[in-house]
Short mmCIF file of N, CA and C in Angstrom, two decimals:
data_model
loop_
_atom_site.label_atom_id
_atom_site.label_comp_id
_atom_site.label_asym_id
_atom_site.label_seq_id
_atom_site.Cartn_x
_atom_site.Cartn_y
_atom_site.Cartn_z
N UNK A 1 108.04 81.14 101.27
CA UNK A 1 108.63 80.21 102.19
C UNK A 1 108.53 78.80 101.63
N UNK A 2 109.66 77.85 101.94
CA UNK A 2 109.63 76.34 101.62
C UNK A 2 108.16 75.94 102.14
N UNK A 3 107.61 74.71 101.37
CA UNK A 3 106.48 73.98 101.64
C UNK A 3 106.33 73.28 102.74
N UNK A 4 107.83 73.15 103.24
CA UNK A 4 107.78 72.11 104.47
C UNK A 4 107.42 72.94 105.70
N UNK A 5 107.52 74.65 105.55
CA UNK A 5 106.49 75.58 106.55
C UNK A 5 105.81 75.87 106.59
N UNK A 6 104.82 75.48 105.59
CA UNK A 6 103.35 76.26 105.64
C UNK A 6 102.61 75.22 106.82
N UNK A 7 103.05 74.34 107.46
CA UNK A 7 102.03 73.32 108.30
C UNK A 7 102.34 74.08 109.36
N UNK A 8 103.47 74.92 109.63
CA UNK A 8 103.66 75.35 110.92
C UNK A 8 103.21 76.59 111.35
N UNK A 9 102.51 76.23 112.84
CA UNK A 9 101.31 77.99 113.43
C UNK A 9 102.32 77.94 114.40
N UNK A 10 103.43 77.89 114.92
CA UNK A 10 104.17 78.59 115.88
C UNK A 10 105.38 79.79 115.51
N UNK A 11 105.07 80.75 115.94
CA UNK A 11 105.68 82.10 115.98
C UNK A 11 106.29 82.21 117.32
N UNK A 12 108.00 81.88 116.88
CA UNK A 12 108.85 82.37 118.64
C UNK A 12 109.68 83.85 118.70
N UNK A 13 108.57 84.23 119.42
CA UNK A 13 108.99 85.47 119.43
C UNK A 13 110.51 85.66 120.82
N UNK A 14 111.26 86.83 120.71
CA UNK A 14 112.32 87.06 121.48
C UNK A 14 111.89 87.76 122.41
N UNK A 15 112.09 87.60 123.91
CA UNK A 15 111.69 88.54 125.37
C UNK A 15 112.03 89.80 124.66
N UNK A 16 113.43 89.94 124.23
CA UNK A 16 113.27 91.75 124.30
C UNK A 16 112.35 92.20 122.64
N UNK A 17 112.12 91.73 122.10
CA UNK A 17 111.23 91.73 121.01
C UNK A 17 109.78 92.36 121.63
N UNK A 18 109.24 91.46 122.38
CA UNK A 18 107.78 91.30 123.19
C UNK A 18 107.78 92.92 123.73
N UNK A 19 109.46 92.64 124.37
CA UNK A 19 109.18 94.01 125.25
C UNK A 19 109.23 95.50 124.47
N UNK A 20 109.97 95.28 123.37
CA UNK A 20 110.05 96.70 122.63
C UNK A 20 108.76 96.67 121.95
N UNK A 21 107.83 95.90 121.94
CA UNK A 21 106.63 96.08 121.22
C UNK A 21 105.61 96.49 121.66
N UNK A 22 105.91 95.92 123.17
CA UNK A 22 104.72 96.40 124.31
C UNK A 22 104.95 98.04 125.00
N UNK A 23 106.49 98.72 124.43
CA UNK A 23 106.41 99.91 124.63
C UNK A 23 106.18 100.86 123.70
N UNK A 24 106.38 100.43 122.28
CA UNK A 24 106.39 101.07 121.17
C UNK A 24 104.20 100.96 121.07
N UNK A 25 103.64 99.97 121.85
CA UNK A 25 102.44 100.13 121.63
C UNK A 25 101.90 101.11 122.68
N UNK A 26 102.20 100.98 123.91
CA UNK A 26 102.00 101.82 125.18
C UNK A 26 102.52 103.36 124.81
N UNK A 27 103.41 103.59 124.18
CA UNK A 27 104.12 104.91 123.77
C UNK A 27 103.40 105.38 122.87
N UNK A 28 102.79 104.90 122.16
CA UNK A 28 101.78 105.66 120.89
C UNK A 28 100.32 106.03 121.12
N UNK A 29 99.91 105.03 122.22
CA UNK A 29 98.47 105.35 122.55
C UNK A 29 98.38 106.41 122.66
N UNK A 30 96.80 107.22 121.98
CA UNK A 30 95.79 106.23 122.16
C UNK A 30 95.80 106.00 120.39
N UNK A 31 96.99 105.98 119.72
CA UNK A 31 97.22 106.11 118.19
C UNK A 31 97.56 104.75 117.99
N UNK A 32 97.29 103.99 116.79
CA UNK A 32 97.83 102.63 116.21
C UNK A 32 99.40 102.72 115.79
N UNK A 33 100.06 102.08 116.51
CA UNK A 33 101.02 102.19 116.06
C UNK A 33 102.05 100.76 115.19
N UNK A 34 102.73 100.89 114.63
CA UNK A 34 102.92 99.92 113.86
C UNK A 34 104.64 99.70 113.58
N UNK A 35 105.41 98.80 113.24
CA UNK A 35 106.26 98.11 113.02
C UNK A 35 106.68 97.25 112.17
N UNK A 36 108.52 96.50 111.99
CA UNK A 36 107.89 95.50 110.93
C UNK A 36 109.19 94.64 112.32
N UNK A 37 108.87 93.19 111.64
CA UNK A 37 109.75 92.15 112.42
C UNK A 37 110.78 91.46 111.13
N UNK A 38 111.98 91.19 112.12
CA UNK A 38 113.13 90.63 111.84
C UNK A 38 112.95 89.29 111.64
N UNK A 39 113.48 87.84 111.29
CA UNK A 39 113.87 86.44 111.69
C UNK A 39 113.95 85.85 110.47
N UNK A 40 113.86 84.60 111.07
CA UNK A 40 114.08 83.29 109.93
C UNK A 40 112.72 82.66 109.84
N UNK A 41 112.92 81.55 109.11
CA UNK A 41 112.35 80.64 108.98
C UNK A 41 113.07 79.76 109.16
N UNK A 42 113.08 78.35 109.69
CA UNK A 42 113.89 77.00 109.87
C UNK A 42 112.96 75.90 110.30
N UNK A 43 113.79 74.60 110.24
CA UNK A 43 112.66 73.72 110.15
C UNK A 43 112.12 73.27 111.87
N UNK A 44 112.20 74.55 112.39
CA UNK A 44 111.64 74.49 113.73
C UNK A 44 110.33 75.38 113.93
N UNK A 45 110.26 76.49 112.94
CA UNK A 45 108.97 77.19 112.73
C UNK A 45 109.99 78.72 112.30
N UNK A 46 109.16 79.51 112.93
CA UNK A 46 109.17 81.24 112.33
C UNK A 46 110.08 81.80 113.64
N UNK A 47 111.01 82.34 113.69
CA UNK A 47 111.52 82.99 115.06
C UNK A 47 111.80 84.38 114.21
N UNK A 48 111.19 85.20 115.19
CA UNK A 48 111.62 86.65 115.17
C UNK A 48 112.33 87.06 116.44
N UNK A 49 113.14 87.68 115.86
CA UNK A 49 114.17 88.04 116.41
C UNK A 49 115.15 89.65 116.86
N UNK A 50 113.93 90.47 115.72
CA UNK A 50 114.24 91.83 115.52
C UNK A 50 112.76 92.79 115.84
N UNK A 51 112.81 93.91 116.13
CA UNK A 51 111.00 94.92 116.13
C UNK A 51 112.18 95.64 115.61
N UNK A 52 111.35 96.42 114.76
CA UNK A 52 111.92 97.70 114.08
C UNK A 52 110.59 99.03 113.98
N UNK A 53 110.49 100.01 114.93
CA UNK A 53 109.26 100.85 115.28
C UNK A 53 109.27 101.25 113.86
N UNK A 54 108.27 101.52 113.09
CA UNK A 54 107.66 102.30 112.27
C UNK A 54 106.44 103.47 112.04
N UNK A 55 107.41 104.46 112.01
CA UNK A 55 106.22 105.56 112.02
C UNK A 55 104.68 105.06 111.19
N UNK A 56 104.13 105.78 112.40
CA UNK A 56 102.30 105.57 111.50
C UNK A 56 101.69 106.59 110.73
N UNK A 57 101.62 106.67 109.05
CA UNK A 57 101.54 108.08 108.63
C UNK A 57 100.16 107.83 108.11
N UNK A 58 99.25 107.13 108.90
CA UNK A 58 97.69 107.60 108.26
C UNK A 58 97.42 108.60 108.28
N UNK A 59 96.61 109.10 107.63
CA UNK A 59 95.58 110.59 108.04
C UNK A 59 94.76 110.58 109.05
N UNK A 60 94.20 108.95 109.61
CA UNK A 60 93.35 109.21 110.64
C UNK A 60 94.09 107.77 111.78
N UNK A 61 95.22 108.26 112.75
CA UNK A 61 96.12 106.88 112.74
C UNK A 61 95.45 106.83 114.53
N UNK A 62 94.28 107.40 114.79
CA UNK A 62 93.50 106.60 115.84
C UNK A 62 92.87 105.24 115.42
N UNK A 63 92.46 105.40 114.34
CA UNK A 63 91.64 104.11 114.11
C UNK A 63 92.25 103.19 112.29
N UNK A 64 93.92 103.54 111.99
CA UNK A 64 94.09 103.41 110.89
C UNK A 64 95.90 102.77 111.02
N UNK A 65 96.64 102.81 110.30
CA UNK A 65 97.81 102.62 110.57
C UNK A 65 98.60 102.61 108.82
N UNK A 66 99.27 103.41 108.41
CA UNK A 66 99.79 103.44 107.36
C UNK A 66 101.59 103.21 107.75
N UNK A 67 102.34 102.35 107.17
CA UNK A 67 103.68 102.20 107.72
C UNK A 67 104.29 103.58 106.53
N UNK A 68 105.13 104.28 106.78
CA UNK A 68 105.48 105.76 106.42
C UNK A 68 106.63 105.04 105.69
N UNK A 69 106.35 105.94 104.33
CA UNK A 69 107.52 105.43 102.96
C UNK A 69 108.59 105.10 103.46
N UNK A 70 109.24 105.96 104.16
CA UNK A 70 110.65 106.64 104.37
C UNK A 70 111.44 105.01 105.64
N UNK A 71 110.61 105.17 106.54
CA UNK A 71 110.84 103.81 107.44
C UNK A 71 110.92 102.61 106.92
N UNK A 72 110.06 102.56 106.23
CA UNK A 72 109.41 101.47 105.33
C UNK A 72 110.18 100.97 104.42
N UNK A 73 110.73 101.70 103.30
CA UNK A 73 112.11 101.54 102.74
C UNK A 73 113.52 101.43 103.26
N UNK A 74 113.60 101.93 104.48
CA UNK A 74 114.92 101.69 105.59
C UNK A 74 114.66 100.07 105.83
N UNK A 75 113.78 99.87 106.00
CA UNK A 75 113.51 98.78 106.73
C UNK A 75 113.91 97.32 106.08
N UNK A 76 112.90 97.72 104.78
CA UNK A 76 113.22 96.59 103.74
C UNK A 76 114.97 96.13 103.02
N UNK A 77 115.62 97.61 103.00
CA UNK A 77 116.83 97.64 102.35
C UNK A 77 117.78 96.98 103.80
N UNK A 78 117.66 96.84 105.15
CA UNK A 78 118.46 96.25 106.02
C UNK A 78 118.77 94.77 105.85
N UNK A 79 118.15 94.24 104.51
CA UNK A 79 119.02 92.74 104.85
C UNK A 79 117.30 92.02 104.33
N UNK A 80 117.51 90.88 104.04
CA UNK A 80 116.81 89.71 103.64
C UNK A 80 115.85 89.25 104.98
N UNK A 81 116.16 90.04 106.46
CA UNK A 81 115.49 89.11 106.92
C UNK A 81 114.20 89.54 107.49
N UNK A 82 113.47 90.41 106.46
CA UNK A 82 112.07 91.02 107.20
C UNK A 82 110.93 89.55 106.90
N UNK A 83 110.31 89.55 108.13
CA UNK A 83 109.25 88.70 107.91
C UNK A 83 108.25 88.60 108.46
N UNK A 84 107.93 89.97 108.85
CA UNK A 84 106.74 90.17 109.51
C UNK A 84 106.55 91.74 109.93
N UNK A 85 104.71 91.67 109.93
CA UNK A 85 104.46 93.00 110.19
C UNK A 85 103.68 93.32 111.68
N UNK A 86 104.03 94.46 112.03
CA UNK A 86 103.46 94.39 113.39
C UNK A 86 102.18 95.62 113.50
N UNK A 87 101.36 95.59 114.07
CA UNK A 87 100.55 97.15 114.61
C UNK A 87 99.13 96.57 115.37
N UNK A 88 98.67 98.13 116.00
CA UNK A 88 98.30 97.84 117.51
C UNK A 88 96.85 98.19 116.70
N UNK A 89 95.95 97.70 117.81
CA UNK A 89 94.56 98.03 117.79
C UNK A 89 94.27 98.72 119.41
N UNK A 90 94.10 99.94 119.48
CA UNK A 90 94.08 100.13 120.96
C UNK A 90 92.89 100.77 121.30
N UNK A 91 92.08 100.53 120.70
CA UNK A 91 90.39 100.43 121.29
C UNK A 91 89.79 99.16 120.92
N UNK A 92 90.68 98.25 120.14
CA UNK A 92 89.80 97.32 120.23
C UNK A 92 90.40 95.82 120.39
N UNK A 93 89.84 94.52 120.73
CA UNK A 93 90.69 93.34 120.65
C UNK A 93 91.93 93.20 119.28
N UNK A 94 92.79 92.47 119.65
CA UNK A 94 93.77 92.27 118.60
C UNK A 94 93.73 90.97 118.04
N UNK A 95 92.68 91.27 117.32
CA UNK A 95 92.08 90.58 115.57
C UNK A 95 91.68 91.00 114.57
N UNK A 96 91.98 90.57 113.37
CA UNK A 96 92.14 91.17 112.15
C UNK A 96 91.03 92.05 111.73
N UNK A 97 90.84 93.08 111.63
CA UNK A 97 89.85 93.90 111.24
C UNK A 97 89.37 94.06 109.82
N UNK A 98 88.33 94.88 109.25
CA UNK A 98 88.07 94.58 108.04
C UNK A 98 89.01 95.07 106.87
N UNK A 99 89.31 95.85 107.78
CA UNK A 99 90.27 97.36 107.06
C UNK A 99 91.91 96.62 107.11
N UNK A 100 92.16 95.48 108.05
CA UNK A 100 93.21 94.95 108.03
C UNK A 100 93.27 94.03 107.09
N UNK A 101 92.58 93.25 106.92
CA UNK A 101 92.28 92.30 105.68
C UNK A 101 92.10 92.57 104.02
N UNK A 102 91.78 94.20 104.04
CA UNK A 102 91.42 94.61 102.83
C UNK A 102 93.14 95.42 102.64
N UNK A 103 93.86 95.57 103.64
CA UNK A 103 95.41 95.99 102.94
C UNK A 103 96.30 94.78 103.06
N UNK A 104 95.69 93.63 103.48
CA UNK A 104 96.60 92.53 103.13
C UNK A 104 97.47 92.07 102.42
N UNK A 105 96.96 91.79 100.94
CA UNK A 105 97.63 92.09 99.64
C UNK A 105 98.53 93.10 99.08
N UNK A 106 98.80 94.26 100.08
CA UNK A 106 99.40 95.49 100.12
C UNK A 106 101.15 94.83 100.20
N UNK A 107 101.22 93.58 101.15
CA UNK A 107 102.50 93.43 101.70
C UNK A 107 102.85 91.80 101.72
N UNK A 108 101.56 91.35 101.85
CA UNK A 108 101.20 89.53 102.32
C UNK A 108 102.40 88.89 101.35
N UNK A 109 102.35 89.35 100.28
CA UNK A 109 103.63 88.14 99.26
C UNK A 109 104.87 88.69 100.09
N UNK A 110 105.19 89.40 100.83
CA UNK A 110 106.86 89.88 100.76
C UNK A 110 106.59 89.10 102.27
N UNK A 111 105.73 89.06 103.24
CA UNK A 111 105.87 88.31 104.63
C UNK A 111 105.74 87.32 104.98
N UNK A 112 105.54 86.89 106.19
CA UNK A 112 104.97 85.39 106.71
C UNK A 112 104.33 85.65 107.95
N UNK A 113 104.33 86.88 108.29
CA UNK A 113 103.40 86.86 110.17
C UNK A 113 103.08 88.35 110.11
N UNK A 114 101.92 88.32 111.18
CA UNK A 114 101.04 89.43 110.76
C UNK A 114 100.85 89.68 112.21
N UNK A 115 101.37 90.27 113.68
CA UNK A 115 101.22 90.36 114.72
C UNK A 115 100.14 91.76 115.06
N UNK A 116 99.64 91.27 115.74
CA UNK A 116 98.22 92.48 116.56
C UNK A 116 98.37 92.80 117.97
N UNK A 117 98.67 94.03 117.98
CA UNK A 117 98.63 93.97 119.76
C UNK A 117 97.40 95.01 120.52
N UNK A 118 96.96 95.27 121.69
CA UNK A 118 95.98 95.85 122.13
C UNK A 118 96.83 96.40 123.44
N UNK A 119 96.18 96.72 124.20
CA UNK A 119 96.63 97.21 125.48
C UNK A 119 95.17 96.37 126.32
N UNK A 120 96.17 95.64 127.35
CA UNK A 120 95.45 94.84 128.39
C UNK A 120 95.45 95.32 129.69
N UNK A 121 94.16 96.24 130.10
CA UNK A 121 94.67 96.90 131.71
C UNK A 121 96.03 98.13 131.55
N UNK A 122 95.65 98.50 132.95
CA UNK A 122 96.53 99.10 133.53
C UNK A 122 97.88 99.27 133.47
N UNK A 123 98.08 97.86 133.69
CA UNK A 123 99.60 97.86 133.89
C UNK A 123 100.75 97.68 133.13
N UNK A 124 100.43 98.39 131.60
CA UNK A 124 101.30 98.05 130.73
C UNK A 124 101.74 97.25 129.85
N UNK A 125 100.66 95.96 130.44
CA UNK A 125 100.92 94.78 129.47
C UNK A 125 100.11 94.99 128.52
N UNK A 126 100.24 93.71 127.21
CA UNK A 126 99.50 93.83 126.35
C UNK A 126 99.28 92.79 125.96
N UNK A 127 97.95 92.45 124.90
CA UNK A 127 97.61 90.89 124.55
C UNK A 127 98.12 91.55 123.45
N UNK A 128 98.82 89.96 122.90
CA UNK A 128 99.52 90.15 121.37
C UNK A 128 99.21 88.69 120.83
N UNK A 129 98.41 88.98 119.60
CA UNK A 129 98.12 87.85 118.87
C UNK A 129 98.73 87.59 117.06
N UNK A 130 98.69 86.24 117.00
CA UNK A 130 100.10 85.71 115.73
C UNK A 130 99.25 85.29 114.98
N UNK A 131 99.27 85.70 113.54
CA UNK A 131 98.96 85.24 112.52
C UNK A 131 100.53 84.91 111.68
N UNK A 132 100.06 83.68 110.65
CA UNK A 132 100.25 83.22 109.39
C UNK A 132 99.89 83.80 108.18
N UNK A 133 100.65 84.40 107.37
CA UNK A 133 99.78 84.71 106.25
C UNK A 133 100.08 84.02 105.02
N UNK A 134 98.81 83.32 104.72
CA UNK A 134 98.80 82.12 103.98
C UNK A 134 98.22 82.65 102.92
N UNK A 135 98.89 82.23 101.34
CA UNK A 135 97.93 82.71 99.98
C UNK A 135 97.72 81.24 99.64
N UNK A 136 96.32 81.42 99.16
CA UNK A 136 95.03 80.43 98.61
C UNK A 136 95.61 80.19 97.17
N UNK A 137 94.85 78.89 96.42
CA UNK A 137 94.73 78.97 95.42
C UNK A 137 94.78 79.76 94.13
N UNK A 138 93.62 80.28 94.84
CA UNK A 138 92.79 81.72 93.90
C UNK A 138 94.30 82.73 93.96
N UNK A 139 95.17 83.15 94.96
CA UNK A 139 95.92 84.05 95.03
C UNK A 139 95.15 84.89 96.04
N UNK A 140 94.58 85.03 96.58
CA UNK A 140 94.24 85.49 97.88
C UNK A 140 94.78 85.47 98.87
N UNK A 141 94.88 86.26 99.63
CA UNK A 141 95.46 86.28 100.90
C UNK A 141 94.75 85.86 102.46
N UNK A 142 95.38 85.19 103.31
CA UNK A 142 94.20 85.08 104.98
C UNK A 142 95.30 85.13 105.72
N UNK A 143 94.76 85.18 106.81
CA UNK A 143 95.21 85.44 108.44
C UNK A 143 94.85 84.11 109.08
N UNK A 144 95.62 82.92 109.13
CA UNK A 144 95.61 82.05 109.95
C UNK A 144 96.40 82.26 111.39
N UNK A 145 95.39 82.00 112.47
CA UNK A 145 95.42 82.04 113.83
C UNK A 145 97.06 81.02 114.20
N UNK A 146 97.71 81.70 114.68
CA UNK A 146 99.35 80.74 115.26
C UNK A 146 99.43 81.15 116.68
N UNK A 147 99.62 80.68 117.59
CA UNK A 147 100.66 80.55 118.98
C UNK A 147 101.76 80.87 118.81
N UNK A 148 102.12 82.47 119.78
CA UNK A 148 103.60 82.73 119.76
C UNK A 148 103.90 81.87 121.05
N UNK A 149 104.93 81.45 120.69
CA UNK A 149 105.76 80.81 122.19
C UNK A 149 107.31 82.12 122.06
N UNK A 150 107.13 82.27 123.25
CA UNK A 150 108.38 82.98 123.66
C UNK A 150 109.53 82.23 124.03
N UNK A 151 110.69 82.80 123.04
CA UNK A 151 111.90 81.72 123.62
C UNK A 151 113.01 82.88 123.71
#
């Protein structure tokens, strides 16, 4: 991404975006399920604009999440505008785990947002939290904390 976006932590996500994410996470429980996101970049921040469900082909996809070749390559070949990855933690808060941080580098150069969702209660909703994924100096990869605003 241009230099003039790396200052920016806002991620605007789309209502029906939110909503296909919060069923594609509710629909998989009690399994991690995972996705990738559509949008731009512009000099207003990150807007996504697309969820695209992606099968989860771990071996152990209660507590794991592997995005499955076959989706995965559909996904990428639809056009220039993937820029983000999505998947659920549904036993635990939605923050980066150790196991999330150690496949970072797996995908981090091809994206720019790294979304986590959980299941909140009862009623279907879900907390969904926005990362940045920012490479260091060194060439390392992190998960900087962003505010989705919904537009």
């Amino acid at each position: 991404m241009p230099a003039s976006h790396e200052t920016r932590q806002e991620i605007w996500l789309c209502a029906s975006c939110k909503k296909q994410i919060s069923e594609h996470l509710t629909s998989g429980l009690p399994y991690e399920t995972c996705g990738v996101l559509q949008g731009r970049a512009d000099m207003d921040g990150l807007w996504i604009d697309n969820f695209i469900p992606i099968r989860n082909a771990a071996p152990d996809p209660l507590h794991h999440f592997s995005l499955h070749p076959e989706d995965w390559t559909k996904a990428c070949l639809r056009g220039d505008s993937l820029i983000g990855l999505f998947h659920s933690h549904p036993h635990s808060p939605p923050l980066p785990s150790s196991e999330d941080l150690r496949q970072l580098p797996l995908f981090a150069g091809m994206l720019g947002v790294y979304l986590i969702g959980s299941p909140d209660g009862d009623d279907g909703e879900i907390e969904l939290n926005g990362y940045r994924i920012r490479q260091g100096s060194d060439g390392g990869y992190t998960l900087q904390p962003a505010v989705i605003m919904h537009g």
